[in-house]
Coordinates of C-alpha atoms in Angstrom, one line a residue:
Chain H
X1032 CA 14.8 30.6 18.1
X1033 CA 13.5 29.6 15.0
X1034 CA 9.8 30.2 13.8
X1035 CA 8.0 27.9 11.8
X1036 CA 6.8 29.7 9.2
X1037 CA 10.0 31.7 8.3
X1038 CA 11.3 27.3 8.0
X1039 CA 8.5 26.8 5.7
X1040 CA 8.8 29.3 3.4
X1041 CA 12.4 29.1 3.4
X1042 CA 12.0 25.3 2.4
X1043 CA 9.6 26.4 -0.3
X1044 CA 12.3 29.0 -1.6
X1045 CA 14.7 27.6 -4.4
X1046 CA 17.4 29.6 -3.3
X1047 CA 17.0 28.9 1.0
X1048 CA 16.0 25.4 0.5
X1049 CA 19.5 23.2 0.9
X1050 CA 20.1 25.5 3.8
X1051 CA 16.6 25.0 5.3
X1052 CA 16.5 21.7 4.8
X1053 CA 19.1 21.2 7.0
X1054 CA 17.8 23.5 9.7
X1055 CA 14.9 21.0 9.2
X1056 CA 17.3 18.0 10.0
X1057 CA 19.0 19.3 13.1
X1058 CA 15.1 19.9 14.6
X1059 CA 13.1 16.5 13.4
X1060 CA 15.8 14.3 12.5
X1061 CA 15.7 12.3 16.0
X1062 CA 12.3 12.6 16.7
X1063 CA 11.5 11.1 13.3
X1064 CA 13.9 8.5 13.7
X1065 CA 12.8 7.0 17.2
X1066 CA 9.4 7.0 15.5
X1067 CA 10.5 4.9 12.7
X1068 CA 12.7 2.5 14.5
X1069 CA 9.6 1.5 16.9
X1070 CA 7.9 1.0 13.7
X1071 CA 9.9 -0.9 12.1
X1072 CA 11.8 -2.9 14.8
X1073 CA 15.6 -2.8 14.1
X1074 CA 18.0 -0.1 13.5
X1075 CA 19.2 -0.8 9.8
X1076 CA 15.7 -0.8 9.0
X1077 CA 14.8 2.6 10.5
X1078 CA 18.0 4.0 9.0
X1079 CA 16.5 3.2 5.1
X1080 CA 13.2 4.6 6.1
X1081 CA 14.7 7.6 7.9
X1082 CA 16.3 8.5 4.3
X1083 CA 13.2 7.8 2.1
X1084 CA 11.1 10.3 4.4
X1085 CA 13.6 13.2 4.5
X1086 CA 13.9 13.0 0.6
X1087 CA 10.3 12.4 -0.1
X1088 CA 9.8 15.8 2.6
X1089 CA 12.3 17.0 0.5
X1090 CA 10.4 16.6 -2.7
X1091 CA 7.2 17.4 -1.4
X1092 CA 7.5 20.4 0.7
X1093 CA 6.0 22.5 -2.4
X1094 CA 2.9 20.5 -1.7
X1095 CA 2.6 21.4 1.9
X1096 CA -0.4 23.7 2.8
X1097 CA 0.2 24.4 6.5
X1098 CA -3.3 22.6 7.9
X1099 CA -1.2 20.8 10.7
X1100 CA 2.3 22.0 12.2
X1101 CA 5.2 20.9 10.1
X1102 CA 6.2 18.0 12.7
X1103 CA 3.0 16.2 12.2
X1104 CA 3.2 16.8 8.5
X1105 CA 6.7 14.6 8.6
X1106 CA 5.4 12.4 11.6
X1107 CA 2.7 11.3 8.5
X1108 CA 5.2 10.8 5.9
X1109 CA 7.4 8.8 8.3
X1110 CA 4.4 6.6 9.4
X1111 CA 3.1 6.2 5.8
X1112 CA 7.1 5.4 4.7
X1113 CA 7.4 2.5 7.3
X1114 CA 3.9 1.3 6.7
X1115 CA 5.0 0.9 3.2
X1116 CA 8.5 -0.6 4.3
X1117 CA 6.7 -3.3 6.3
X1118 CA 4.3 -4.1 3.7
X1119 CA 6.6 -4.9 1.1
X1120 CA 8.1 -6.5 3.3
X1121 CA 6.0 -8.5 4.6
X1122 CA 4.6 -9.0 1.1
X1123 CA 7.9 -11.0 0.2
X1124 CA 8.0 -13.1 2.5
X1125 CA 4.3 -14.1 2.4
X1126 CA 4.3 -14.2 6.4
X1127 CA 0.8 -14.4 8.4
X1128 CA 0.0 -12.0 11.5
X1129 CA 1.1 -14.5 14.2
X1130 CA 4.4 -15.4 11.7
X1131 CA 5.3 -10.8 11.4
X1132 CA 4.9 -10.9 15.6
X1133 CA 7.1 -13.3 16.0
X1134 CA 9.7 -12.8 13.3
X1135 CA 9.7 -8.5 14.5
X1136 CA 10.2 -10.6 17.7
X1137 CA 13.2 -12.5 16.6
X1138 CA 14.3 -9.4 14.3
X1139 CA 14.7 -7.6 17.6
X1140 CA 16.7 -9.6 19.8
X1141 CA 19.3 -10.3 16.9
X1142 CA 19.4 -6.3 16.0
X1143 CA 23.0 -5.5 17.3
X1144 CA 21.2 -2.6 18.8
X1145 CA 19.0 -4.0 21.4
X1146 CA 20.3 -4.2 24.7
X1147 CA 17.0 -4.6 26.5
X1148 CA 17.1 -6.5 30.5
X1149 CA 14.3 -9.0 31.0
X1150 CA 11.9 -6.4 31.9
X1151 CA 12.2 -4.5 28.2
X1152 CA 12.5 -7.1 26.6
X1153 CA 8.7 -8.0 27.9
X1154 CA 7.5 -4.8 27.3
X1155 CA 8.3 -5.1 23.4
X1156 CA 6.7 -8.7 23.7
X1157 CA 3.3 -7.3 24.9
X1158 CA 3.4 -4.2 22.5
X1159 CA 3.8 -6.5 19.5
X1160 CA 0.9 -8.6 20.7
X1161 CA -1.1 -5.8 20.5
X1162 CA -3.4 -4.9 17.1
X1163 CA -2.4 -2.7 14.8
X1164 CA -4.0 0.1 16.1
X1165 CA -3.6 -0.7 19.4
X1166 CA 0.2 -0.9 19.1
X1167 CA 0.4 1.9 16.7
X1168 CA -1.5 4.7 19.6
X1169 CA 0.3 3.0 22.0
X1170 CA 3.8 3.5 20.6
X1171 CA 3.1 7.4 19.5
X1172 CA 1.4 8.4 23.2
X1173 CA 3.6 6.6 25.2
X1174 CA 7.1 6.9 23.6
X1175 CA 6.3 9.6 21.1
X1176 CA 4.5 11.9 23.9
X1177 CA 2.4 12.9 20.9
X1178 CA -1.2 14.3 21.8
X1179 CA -4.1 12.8 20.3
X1180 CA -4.6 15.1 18.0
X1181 CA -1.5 15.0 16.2
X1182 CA -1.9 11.1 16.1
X1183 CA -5.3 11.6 14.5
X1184 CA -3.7 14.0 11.6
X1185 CA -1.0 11.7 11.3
X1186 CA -2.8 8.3 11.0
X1187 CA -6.3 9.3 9.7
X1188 CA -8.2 7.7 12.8
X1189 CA -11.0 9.6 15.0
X1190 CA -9.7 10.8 17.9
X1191 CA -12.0 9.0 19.8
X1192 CA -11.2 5.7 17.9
X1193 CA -7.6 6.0 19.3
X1194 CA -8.9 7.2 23.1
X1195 CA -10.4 4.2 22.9
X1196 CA -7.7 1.5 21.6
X1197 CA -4.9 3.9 23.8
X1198 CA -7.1 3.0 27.0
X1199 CA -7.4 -0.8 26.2
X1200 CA -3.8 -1.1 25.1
X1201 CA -2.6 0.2 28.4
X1202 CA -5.2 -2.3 30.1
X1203 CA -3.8 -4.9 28.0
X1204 CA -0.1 -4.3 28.9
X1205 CA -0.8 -4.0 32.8
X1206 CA -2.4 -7.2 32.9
X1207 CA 0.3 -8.9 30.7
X1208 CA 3.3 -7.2 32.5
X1209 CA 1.6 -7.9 35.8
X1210 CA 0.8 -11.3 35.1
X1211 CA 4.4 -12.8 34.3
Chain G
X1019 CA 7.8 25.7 21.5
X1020 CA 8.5 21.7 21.4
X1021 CA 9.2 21.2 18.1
X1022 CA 12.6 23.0 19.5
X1023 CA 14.8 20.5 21.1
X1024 CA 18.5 21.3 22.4
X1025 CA 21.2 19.1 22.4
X1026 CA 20.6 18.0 25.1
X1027 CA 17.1 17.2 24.8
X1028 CA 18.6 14.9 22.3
X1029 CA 21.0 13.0 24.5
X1030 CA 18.0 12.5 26.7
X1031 CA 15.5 11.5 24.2
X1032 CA 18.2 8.6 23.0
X1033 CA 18.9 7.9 26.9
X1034 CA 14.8 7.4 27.0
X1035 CA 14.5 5.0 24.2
X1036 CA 18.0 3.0 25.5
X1037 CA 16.9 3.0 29.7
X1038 CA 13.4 2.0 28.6
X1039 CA 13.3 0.0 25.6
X1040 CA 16.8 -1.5 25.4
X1041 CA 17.1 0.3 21.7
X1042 CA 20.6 1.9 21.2
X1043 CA 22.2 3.3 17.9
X1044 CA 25.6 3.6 16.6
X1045 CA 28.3 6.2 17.6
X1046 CA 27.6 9.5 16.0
X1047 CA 24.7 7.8 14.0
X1048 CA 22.9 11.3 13.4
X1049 CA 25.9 13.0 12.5
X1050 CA 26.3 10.7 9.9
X1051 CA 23.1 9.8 8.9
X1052 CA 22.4 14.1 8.0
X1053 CA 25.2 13.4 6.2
X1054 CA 23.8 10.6 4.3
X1055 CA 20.6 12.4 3.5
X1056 CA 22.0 15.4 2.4
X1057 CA 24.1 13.6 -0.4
X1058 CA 21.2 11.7 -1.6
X1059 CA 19.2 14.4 -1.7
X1060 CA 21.6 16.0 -3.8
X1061 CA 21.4 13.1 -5.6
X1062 CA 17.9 13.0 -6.2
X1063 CA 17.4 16.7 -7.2
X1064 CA 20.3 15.7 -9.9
X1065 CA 17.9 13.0 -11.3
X1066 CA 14.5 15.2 -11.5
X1067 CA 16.1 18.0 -13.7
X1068 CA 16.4 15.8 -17.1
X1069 CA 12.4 15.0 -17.0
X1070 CA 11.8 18.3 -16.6
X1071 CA 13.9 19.3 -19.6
X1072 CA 12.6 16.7 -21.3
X1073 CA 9.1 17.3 -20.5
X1074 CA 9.6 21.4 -21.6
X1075 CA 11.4 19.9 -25.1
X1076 CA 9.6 17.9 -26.0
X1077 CA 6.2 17.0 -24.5
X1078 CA 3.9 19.8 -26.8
X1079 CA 5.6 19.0 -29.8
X1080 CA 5.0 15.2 -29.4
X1081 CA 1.7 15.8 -27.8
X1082 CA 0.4 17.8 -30.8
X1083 CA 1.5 15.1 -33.4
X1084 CA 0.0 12.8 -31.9
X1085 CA -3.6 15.1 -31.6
X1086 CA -2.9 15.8 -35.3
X1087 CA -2.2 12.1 -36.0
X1088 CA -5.5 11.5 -34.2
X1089 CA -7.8 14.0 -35.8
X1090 CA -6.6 12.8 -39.4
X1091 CA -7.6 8.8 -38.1
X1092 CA -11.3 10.1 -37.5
X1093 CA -11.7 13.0 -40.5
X1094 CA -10.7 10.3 -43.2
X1095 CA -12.9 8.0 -41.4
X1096 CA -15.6 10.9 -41.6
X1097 CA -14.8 10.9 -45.8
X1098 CA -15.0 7.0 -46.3
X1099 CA -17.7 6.2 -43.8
X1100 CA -20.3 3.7 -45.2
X1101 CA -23.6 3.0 -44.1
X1102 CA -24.9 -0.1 -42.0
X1103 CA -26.4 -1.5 -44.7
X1104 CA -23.6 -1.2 -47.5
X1105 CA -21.1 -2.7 -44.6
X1106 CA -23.5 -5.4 -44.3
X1107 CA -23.6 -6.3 -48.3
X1108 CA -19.6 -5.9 -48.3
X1109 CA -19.4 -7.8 -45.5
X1110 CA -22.2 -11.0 -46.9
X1111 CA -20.5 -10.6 -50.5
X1112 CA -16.6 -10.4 -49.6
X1113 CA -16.0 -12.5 -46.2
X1114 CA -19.3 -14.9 -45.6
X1115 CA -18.8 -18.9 -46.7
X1116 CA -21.4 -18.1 -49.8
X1117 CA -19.2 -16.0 -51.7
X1118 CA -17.6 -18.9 -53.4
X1119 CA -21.1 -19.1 -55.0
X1120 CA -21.3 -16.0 -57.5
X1121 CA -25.2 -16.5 -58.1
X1122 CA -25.6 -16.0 -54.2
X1123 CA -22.9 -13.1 -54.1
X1124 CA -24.5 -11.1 -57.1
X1125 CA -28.0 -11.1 -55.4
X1126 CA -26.5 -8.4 -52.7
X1127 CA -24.9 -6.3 -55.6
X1128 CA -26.7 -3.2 -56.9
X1129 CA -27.4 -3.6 -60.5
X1130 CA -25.4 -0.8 -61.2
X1131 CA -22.0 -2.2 -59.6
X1132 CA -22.7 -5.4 -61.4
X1133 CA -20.1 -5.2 -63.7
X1134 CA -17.5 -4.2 -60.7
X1135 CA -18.5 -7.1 -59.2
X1136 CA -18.3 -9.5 -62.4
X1137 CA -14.6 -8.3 -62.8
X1138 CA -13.7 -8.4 -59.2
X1139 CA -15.2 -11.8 -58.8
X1140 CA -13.5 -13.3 -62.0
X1141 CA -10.3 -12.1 -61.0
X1142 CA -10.1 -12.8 -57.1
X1143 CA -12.1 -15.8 -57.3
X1144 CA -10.9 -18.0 -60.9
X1145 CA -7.7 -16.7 -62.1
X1146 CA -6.4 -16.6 -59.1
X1147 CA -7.5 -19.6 -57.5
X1148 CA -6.5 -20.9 -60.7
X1149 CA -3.1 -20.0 -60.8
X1150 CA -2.1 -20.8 -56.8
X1151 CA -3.5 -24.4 -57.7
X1152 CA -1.1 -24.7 -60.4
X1153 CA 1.6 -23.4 -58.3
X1154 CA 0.6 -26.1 -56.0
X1155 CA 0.7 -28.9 -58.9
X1156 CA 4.1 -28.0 -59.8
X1157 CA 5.4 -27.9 -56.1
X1158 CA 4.4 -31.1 -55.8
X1159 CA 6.1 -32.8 -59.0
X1160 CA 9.0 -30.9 -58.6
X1161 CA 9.2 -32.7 -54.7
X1162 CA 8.7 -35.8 -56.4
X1163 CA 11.9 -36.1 -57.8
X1164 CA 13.7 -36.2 -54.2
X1165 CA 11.1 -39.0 -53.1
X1166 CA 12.1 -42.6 -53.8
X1167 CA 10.6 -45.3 -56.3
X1168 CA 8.9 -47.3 -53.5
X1169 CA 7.4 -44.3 -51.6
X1170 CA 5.9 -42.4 -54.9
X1171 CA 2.5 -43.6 -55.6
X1172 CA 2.0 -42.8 -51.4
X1173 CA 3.2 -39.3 -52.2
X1174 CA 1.1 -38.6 -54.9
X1175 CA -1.9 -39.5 -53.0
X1176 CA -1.6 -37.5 -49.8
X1177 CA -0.2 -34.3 -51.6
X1178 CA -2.8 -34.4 -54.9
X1179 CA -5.7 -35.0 -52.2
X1180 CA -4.6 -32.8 -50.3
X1181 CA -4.3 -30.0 -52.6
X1182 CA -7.4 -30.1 -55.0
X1183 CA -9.6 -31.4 -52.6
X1184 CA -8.7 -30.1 -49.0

């Protein structure tokens, strides 16, 4: 069993770092990655993202000061690395709201990596009609089984904010799903 | 503690995301991708040493030469600094339309630089006004000679105009 702390210092430690670091990937390297791909749709996408967070962890682990856990500490630098993905994204190809659902839409089901039945494929439908924030407390609760306090530190939202938008997204997706 | 997950926590988590959402990845994908990161980490810690080099060698030496550079700038400013109303006398005597006028000019002159002045005046203003109008006279004939008969008395008109009285 490893303890966190003995990782973080070891990470911080010129001499233990390569070794940590891939300590670090055998723990968080999934986790971080299922994360990412809801996040940014397809699998080639959540591949380059998956790399820019591990080497900006990588640069940046000097910086850490241990207020949250170390997973939502690289669960914030994975959401703020695929927020930045989709913006520039996004930016290029000067796409409205309604335009980004249903191209991630499209993206999707042409992403050699989706095999969803009619049912998943639904689901992903609704969850990209939700809002932003909806869809993003939705995604981490529900998939990520993180708590609400962890998305708080990760996203910089109240925790009550995202009670809130968790409750009405579910509500949302009931009566969608129910109503097809 | 959860942040501990077993092999075979991982085969279930990418079972999850493949039973519920449809999303699958490629064989041995996280193998390979640890791989990836690894080598581009490597990679990237081969790129950061040069700026720090860099920034050890050279940084304070550069930095000080340029404070130096920058202190010198405002101390000889310091040593030549005029007051607001010589500037504005400089200023009325050396760049307004009036100068051409030395009678207007000379009334912002102390009587004591008077002769300065005089000197200055005679030489920026006549000898060598003087001598770039003759350069201009002689520009002028000399072009003459490679304009024909019929299009000479046209010449001389535009260019001999133009120069003494534009």
């Amino acid at each position: 069993m490893i303890d966190e702390s003995k990782l973080i210092e070891d990470l911080k430690n010129p001499a233990l770092k390569n070794k940590a670091f891939t300590t670090l990937l055998d723990l968080y390297q999934e986790r971080l990655y299922w994360h990412i791909r809801k996040m940014v749709v397809t699998h080639e996408n959540a591949d380059d993202v998956l790399q820019n967070t591990f080497i900006r962890v990588f640069r940046s682990i000097k910086t850490f000061k241990e207020k949250s856990t170390l997973l939502t500490w690289m669960y914030r630098i994975a959401y703020n690395e695929s927020l930045r993905y989709l913006e520039k994204n996004n930016k290029i190809s000067h796409l409205s709201m309604d335009e980004i659902e249903l191209k991630n839409q499209d993206v999707l089901t042409q992403d050699i990596y989706f095999d969803a039945d009619a049912v998943q494929q639904k689901l992903h439908k609704v969850v990209e009609q939700l809002s932003d924030k909806q869809g993003m407390v939705f995604k981490m609760k529900y998939f990520d089984d993180l708590s609400f306090k962890q998305i708080a530190a990760i996203s910089d939202v109240s925790e009550n904010t995202l009670k809130s938008s968790y409750y009405t997204a579910v509500k949302l997706i009931e009566e969608k799903m129910l109503a097809s | 503690m959860s942040y501990l997950k077993k092999d075979s926590d991982k085969k279930t988590l990418a079972q999850e995301h493949k039973d519920y959402l449809g999303l699958d990845i490629p064989k041995d994908y996280f193998i390979n991708s640890k791989k990836n990161i690894l080598k581009n980490i490597s990679k990237a810690e081969g790129e950061v040493k040069p700026i720090r080099q860099f920034k050890s060698a050279y940084f304070y030496p550069i930095a000080a030469s340029l404070l130096l550079a920058l202190g010198l700038t405002f101390w000889i400013q310091d040593n030549k600094s005029v007051t607001p109303i010589e500037f504005n006398k400089m200023k009325m005597t050396q760049f307004s339309p009036e100068n051409n006028e030395s009678l207007v000019a000379s009334l912002f002159v102390d009587e004591s630089d008077m002769d300065n002045f005089l000197d200055a005046y005679v030489m920026n203003e006549i000898i060598l006004e003087t001598a770039i109008e003759e350069y201009n006279l002689d520009a002028i004939f000399i072009n003459s000679f490679f304009v024909e008969d019929s299009l000479i008395d046209k010449y001389f008109d535009e260019n001999i105009i133009e120069s003494m009285l534009l």
